[in-house]
Coordinates of C-alpha atoms in Angstrom, one line a residue:
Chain A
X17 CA -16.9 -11.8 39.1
X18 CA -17.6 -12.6 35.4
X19 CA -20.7 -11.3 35.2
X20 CA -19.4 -7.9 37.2
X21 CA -16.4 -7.5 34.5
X22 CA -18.5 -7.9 31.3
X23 CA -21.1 -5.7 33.0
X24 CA -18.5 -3.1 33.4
X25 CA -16.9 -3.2 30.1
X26 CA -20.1 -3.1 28.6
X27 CA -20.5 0.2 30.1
X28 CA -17.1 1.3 29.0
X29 CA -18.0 0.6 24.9
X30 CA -21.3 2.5 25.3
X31 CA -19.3 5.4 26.8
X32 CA -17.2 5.2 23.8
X33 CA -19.6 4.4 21.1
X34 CA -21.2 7.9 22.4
X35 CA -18.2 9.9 22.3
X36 CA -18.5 10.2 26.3
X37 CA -15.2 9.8 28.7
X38 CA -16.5 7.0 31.3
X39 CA -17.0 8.7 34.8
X40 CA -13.8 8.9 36.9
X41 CA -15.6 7.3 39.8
X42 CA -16.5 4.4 37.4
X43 CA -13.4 3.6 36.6
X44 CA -11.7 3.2 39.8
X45 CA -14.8 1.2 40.2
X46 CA -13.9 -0.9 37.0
X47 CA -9.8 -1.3 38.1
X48 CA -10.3 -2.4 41.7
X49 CA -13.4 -5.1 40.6
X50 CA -10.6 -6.0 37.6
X51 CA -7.4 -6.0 40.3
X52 CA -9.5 -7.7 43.2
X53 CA -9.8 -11.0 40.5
X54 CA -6.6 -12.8 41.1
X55 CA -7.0 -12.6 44.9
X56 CA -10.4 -14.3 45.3
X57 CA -9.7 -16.4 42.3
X58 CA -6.4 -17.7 44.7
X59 CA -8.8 -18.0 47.7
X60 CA -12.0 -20.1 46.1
X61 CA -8.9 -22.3 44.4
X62 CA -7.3 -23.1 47.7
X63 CA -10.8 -24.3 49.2
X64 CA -11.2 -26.8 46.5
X65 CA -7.5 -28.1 46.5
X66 CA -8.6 -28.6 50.5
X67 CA -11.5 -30.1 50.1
X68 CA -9.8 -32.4 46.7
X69 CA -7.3 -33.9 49.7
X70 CA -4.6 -35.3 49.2
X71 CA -5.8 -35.8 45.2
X72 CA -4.8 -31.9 45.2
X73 CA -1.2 -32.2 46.7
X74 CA 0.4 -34.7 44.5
X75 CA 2.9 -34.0 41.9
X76 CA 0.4 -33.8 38.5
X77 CA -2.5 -32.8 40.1
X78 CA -4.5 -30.9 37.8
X79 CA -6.0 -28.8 40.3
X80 CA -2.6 -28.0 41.5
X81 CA -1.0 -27.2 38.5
X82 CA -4.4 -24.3 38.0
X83 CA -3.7 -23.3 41.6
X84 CA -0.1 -22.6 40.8
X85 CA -0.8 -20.5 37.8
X86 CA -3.8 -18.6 39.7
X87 CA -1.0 -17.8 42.6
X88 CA 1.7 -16.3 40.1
X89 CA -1.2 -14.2 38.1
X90 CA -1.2 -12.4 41.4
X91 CA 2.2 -11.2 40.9
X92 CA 1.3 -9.1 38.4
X93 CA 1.3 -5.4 39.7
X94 CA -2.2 -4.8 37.5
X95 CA -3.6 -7.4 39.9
X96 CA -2.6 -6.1 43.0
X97 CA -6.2 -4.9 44.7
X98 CA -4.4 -3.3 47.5
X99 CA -4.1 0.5 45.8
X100 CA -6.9 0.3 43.2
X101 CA -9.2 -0.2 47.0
X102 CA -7.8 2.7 48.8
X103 CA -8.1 5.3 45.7
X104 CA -12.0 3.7 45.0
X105 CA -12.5 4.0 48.8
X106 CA -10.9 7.8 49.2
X107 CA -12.7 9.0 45.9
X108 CA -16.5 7.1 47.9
X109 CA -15.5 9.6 50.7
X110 CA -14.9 12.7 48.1
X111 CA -11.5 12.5 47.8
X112 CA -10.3 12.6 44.5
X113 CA -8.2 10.1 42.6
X114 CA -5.2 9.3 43.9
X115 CA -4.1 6.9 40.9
X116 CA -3.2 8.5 37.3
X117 CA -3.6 5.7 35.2
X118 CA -7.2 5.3 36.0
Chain B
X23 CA -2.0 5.7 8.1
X24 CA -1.6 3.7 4.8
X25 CA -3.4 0.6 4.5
X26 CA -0.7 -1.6 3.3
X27 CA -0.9 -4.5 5.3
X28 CA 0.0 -7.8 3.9
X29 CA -2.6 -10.1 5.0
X30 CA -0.9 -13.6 6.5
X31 CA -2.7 -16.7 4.5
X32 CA -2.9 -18.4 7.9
X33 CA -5.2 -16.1 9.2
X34 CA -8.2 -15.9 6.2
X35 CA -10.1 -17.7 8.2
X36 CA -13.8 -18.7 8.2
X37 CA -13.5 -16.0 11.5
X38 CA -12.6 -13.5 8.1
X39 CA -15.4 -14.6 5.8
X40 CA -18.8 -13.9 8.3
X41 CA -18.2 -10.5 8.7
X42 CA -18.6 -9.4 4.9
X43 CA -22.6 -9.0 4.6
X44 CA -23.1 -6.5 7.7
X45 CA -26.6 -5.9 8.4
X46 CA -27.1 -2.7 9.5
X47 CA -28.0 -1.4 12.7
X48 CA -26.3 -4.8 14.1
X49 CA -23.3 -4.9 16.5
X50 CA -21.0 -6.6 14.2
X51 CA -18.2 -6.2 16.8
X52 CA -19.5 -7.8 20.1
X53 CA -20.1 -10.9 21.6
X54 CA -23.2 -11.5 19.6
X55 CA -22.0 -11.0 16.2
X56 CA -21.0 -14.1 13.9
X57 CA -17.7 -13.4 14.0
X58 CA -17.6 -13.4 17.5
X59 CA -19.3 -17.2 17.5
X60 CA -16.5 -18.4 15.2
X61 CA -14.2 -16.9 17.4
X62 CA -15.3 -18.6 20.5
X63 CA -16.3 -21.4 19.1
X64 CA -12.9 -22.1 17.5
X65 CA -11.4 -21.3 21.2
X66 CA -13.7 -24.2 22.3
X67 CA -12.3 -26.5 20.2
X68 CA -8.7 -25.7 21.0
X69 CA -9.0 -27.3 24.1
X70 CA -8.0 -30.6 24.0
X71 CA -5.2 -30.0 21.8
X72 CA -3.8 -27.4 24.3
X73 CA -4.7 -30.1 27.2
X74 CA -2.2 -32.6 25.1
X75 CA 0.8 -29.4 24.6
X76 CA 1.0 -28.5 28.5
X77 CA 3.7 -30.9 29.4
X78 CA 5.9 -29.4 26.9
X79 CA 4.3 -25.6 27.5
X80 CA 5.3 -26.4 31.0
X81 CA 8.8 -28.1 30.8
X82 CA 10.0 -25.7 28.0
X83 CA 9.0 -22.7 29.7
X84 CA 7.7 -21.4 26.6
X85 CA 4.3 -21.4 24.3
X86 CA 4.6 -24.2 21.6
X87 CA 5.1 -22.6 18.3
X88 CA 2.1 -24.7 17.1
X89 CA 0.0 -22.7 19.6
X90 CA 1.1 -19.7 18.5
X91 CA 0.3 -20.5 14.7
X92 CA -3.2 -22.3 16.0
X93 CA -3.9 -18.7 17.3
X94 CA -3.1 -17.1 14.5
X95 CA -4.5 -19.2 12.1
X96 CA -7.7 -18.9 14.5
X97 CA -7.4 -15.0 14.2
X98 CA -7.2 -14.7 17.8
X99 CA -4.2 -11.6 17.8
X100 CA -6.8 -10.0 15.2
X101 CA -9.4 -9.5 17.5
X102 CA -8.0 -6.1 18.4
X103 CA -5.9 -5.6 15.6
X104 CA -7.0 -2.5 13.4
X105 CA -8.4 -3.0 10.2
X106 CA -5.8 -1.3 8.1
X107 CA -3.8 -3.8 9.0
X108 CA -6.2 -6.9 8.2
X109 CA -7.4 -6.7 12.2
X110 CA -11.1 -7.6 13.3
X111 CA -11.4 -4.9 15.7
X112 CA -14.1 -6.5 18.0
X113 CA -15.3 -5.5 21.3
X114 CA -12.8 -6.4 23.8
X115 CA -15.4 -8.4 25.7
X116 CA -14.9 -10.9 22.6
X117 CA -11.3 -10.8 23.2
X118 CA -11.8 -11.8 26.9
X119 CA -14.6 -14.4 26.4
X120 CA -11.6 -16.2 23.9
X121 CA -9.1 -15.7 27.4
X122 CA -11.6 -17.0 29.8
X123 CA -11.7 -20.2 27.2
X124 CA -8.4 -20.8 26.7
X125 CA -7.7 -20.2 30.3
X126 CA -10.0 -22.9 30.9
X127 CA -7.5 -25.5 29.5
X128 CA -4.1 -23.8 29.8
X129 CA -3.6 -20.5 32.0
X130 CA -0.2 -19.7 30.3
X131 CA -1.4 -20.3 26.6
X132 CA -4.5 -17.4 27.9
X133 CA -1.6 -15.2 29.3
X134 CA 0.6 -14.6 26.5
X135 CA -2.2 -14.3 23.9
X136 CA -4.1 -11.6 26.5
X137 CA -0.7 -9.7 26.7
X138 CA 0.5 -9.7 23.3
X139 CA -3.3 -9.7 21.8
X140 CA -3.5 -6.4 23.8
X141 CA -0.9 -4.9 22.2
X142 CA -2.5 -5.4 18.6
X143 CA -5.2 -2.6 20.4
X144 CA -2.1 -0.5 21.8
X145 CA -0.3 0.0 18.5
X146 CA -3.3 2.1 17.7
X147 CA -2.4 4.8 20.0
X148 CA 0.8 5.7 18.8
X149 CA 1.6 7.9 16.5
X150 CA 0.6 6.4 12.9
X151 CA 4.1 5.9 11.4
X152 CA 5.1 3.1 14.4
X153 CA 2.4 0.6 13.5
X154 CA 3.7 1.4 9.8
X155 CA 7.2 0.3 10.9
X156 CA 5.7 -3.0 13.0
X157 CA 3.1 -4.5 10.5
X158 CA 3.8 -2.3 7.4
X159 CA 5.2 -5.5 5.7
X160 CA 3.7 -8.3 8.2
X161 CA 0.9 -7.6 9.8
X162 CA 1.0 -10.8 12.0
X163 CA 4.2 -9.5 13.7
X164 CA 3.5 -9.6 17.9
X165 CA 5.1 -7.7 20.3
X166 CA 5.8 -8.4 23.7
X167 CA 6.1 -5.8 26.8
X168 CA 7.6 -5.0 30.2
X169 CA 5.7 -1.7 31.4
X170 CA 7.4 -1.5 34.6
X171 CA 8.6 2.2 34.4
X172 CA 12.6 0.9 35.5
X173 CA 14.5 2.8 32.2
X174 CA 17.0 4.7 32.3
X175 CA 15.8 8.1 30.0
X176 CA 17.8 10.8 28.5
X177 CA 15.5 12.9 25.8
X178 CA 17.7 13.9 22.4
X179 CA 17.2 15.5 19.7
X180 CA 14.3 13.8 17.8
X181 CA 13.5 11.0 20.5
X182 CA 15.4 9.5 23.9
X183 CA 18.2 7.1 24.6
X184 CA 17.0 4.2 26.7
X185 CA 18.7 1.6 28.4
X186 CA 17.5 -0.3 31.9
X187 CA 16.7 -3.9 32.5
X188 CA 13.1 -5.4 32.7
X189 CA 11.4 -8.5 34.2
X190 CA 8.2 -10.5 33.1
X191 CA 8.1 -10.1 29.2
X192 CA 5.8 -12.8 28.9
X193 CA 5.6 -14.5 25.1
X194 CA 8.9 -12.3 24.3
X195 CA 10.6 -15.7 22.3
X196 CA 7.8 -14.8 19.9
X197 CA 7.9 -11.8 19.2
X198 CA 9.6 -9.1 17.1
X199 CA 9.2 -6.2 19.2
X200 CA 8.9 -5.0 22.6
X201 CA 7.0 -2.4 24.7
X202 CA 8.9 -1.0 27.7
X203 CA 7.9 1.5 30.3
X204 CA 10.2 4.5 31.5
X205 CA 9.3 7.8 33.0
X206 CA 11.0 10.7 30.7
X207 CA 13.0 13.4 33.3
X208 CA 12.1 17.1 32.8
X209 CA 14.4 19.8 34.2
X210 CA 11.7 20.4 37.2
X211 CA 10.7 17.0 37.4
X212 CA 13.3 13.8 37.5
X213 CA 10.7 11.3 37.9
X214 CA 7.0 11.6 37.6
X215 CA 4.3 9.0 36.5
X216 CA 2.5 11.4 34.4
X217 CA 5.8 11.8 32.1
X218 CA 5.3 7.6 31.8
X219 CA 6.1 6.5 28.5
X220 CA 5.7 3.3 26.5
X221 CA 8.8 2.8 24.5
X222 CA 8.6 0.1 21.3
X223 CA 11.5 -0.8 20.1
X224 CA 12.7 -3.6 17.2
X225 CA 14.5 -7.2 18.2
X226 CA 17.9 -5.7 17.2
X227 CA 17.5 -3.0 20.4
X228 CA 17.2 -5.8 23.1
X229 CA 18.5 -8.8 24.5
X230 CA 16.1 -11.1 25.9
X231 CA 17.8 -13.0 29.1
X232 CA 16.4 -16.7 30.2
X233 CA 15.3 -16.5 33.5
X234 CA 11.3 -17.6 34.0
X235 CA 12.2 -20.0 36.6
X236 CA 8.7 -20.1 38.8
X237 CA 5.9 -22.1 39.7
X238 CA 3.4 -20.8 38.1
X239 CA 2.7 -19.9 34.8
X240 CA 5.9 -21.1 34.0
X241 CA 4.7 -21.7 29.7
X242 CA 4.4 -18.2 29.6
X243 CA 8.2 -17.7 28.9
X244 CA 8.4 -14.4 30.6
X245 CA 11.6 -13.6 30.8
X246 CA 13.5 -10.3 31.0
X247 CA 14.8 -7.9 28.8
X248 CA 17.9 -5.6 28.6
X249 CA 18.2 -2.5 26.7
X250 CA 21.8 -1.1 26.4
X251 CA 21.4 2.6 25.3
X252 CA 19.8 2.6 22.0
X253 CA 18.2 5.6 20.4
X254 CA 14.2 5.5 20.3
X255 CA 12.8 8.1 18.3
X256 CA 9.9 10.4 19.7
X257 CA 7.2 8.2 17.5
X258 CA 7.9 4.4 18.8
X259 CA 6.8 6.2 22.3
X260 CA 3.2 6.4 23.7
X261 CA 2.0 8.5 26.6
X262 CA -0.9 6.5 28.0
X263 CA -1.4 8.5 30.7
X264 CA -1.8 12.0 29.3
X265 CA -4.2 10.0 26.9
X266 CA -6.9 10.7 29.3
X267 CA -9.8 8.4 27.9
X268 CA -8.6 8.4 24.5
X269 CA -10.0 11.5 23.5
X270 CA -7.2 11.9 21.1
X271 CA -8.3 9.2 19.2
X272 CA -12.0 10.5 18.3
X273 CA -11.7 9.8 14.8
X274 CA -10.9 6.4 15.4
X275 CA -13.6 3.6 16.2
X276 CA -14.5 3.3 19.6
X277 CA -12.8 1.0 20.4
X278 CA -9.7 3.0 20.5
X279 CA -11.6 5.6 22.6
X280 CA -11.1 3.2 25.9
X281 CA -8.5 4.3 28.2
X282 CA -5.1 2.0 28.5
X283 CA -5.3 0.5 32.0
X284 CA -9.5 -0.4 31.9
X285 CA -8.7 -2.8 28.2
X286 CA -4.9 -3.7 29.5
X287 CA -5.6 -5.0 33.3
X288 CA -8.6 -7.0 31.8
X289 CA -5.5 -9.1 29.7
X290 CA -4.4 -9.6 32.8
X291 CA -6.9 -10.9 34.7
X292 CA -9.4 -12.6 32.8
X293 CA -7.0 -15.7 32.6
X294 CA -6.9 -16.0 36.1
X295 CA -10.7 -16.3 35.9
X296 CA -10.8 -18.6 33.2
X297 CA -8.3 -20.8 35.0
X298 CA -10.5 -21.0 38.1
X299 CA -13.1 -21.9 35.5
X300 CA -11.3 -24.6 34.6
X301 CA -10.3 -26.0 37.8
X302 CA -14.1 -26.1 39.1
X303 CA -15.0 -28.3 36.3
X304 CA -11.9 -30.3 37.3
X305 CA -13.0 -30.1 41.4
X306 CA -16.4 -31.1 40.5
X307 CA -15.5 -34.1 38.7
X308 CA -13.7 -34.9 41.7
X309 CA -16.3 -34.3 44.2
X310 CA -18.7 -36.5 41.9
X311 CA -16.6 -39.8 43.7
X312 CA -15.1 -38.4 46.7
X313 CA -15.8 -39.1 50.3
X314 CA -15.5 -36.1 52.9
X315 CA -15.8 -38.8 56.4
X316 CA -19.2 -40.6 55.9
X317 CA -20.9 -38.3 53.4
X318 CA -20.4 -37.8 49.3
X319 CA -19.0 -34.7 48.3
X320 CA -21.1 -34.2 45.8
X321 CA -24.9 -32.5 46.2
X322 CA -26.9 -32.7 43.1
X323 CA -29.7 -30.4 44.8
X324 CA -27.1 -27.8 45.8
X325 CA -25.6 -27.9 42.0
X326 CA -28.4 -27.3 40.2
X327 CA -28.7 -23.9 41.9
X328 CA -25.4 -23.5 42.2
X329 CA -22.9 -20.5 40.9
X330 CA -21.7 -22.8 38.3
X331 CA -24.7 -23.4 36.6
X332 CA -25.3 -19.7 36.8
X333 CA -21.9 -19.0 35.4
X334 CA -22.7 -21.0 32.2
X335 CA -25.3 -18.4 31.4
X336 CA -22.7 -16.4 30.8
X337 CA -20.1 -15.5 27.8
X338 CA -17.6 -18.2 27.0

């Protein structure tokens, strides 16, 4: 994930630094792999609070605390995967962009 | 734009001082620059102090004010900041290596400063004489947001009344003005996205209402915000969307060329990240003692290939 999100932006400043307007299809690209974040970042935290037992279920667990603030990052409309994946997948099929802010 | 910024003496830094001597043909902006190290390295050493604040972060539902001056004093809400106004203007990947490191230690802290740091970069694309009104006499004003497009619009002469009511202002106890989102009616169209607006308006326009009661997050104060029919003229409002990759903005450095949603839902995100870092160091110190039935958690084979070595290559 890091290493996909620097990547990306590291695309984005050359695009700029030439004058260039990053490729549509790049930047639904770059929105869903930013969006899609908070939802793996809750599911690889709840497989370590598992395998932490009952360490990671008690009132001022550390791990816990992390977990909780993971789970309300996904609140966040910008990190809601769910559109950013259907306009990525429509425009990989030839549709075109179904999302404005792109 | 005039370049009358007053510079806060809690921000010359030594982050300030490494940038003078630029040898060209260098990128004195990214992650590589000295500047950048400062940065990050100043982010490192936030961490136990931030690890000694999250009780109160927590229980107060609010950033500690000594955070906030920590950051500034650190030059952290520079880092996007123009430089007419004493900013750094670094890469935003500099910007999100400082998140991922604060994140590391205390999600909420890495949430409010991605927010509010990103709107140090959003000034920039309103019309000049807003960030004149915001930093003309303090540059080290923040400003906090609510995008969600839920206000009320009717365009007058010379701007638009606004009034509405909007959730998840995170950091908004800090700061002096506020972004809020609204879709502006046209006679053939009462509501569409492309007419979205960002509307900034001063403390005096809004009333910020206590309720971040959650589970999560809960230090990042994100409470909501009520406008009751003020007048915001046509300048305090940004059209992101009909900014279509910044092209607008070709006279200004690059990166002010990046379209809105690519640099904002990065600030939004990255903490998560960092936060995950954070808890795998934490899980791993665990697993270093714990049992799972007969067998030790811990594999020092499996580790030393594992994706958290890998991910220590990496930035941050």
């Amino acid at each position: 994930m890091k290493g996909t999100l620097f990547q990306n932006f590291d695309h984005l400043m050359a695009c700029a630094r030439a004058g260039e307007v990053t490729k549509e299809l790049d930047r639904a690209r770059f929105r869903f792999n930013t969006a899609v974040v908070a939802d793996q970042c809750v599911a690889l935290s709840s497989r370590m609070l598992k395998s932490a037992g009952s360490s990671g279920i008690r009132h001022g667990s550390a791990l816990l605390k992390q977990h909780h603030d993971i789970l309300a990052s996904q609140a966040h409309i910008a990190n809601i995967a769910d559109p950013f994946a259907i306009n990525l997948g429509g425009m990989l099929f030839g549709q075109a962009s179904i999302d404005p802010s792109v | 734009m005039t370049a009358t910024a007053t510079t806060a003496t809690a921000t010359t830094t030594s982050a300030t001082k490494v940038q003078q001597d630029k040898p060209a043909g260098e990128n004195h902006f990214g992650l590589d620059s000295p500047r950048a190290q400062v940065l990050l390295e100043a982010a490192r050493n936030m961490g136990p102090v931030l690890e000694a604040r999250q009780e109160a972060c927590n229980s107060d539902r609010r950033i500690p004010d000594d955070t906030i001056a920590d950051f500034h004093a650190a030059g952290f809400f520079k880092m996007l900041q123009s430089s007419e106004y004493g900013g750094y203007e670094m890469d935003p990947q500099v910007f999100y290596a400082v998140l991922l490191e604060i994140a590391k230690t205390c999600m909420s802290s890495a949430w409010a400063l991605g927010v509010i740091g990103v709107h140090n970069w959003q000034m920039n694309l309103f019309d000049d004489p807003a960030a004149q009104e915001v930093w003309g006499k303090d540059s080290t004003v923040l400003i906090s947001s609510s995008y969600a497009p839920v206000g009320q619009v009717t365009p007058v002469e010379g701007g638009f009344m606004l009034k509405g009511r909007w959730s998840f202002s995170s950091g908004c106890e800090h700061c002096d003005w506020v972004f809020l989102g609204a879709v502006v009616p046209t006679a053939e169209e009462p509501w569409n996205m492309l007419n979205y607006r960002t509307f900034l308006l001063p403390k005096k326009d809004y009333k910020i209402v206590d309720n971040w009661d959650v589970v999560g997050l809960r230090g990042t104060g994100s409470h909501d915000i009520v406008v009751n029919d003020v007048f915001v003229p046509e300048h305090r409002t940004h059209n992101m969307l009909a900014d279509d990759g910044g092209r607008k903005f070709m006279h200004k450095p690059p990166l002010y060329r990046l379209p809105f949603m690519q640099v904002f839902s990065r600030a939004v995100s990255t903490p998560t990240l960092g936060a995950l870092e954070g808890a795998l160091e934490k899980y791993v110190s665990v697993a270093k003692t714990r049992l799972a039935g007969a067998i030790m958690m811990h594999d020092d084979q499996m580790q030393n290939g594992s994706p958290l070595k890998s991910m220590r290559r990496l930035p941050a």
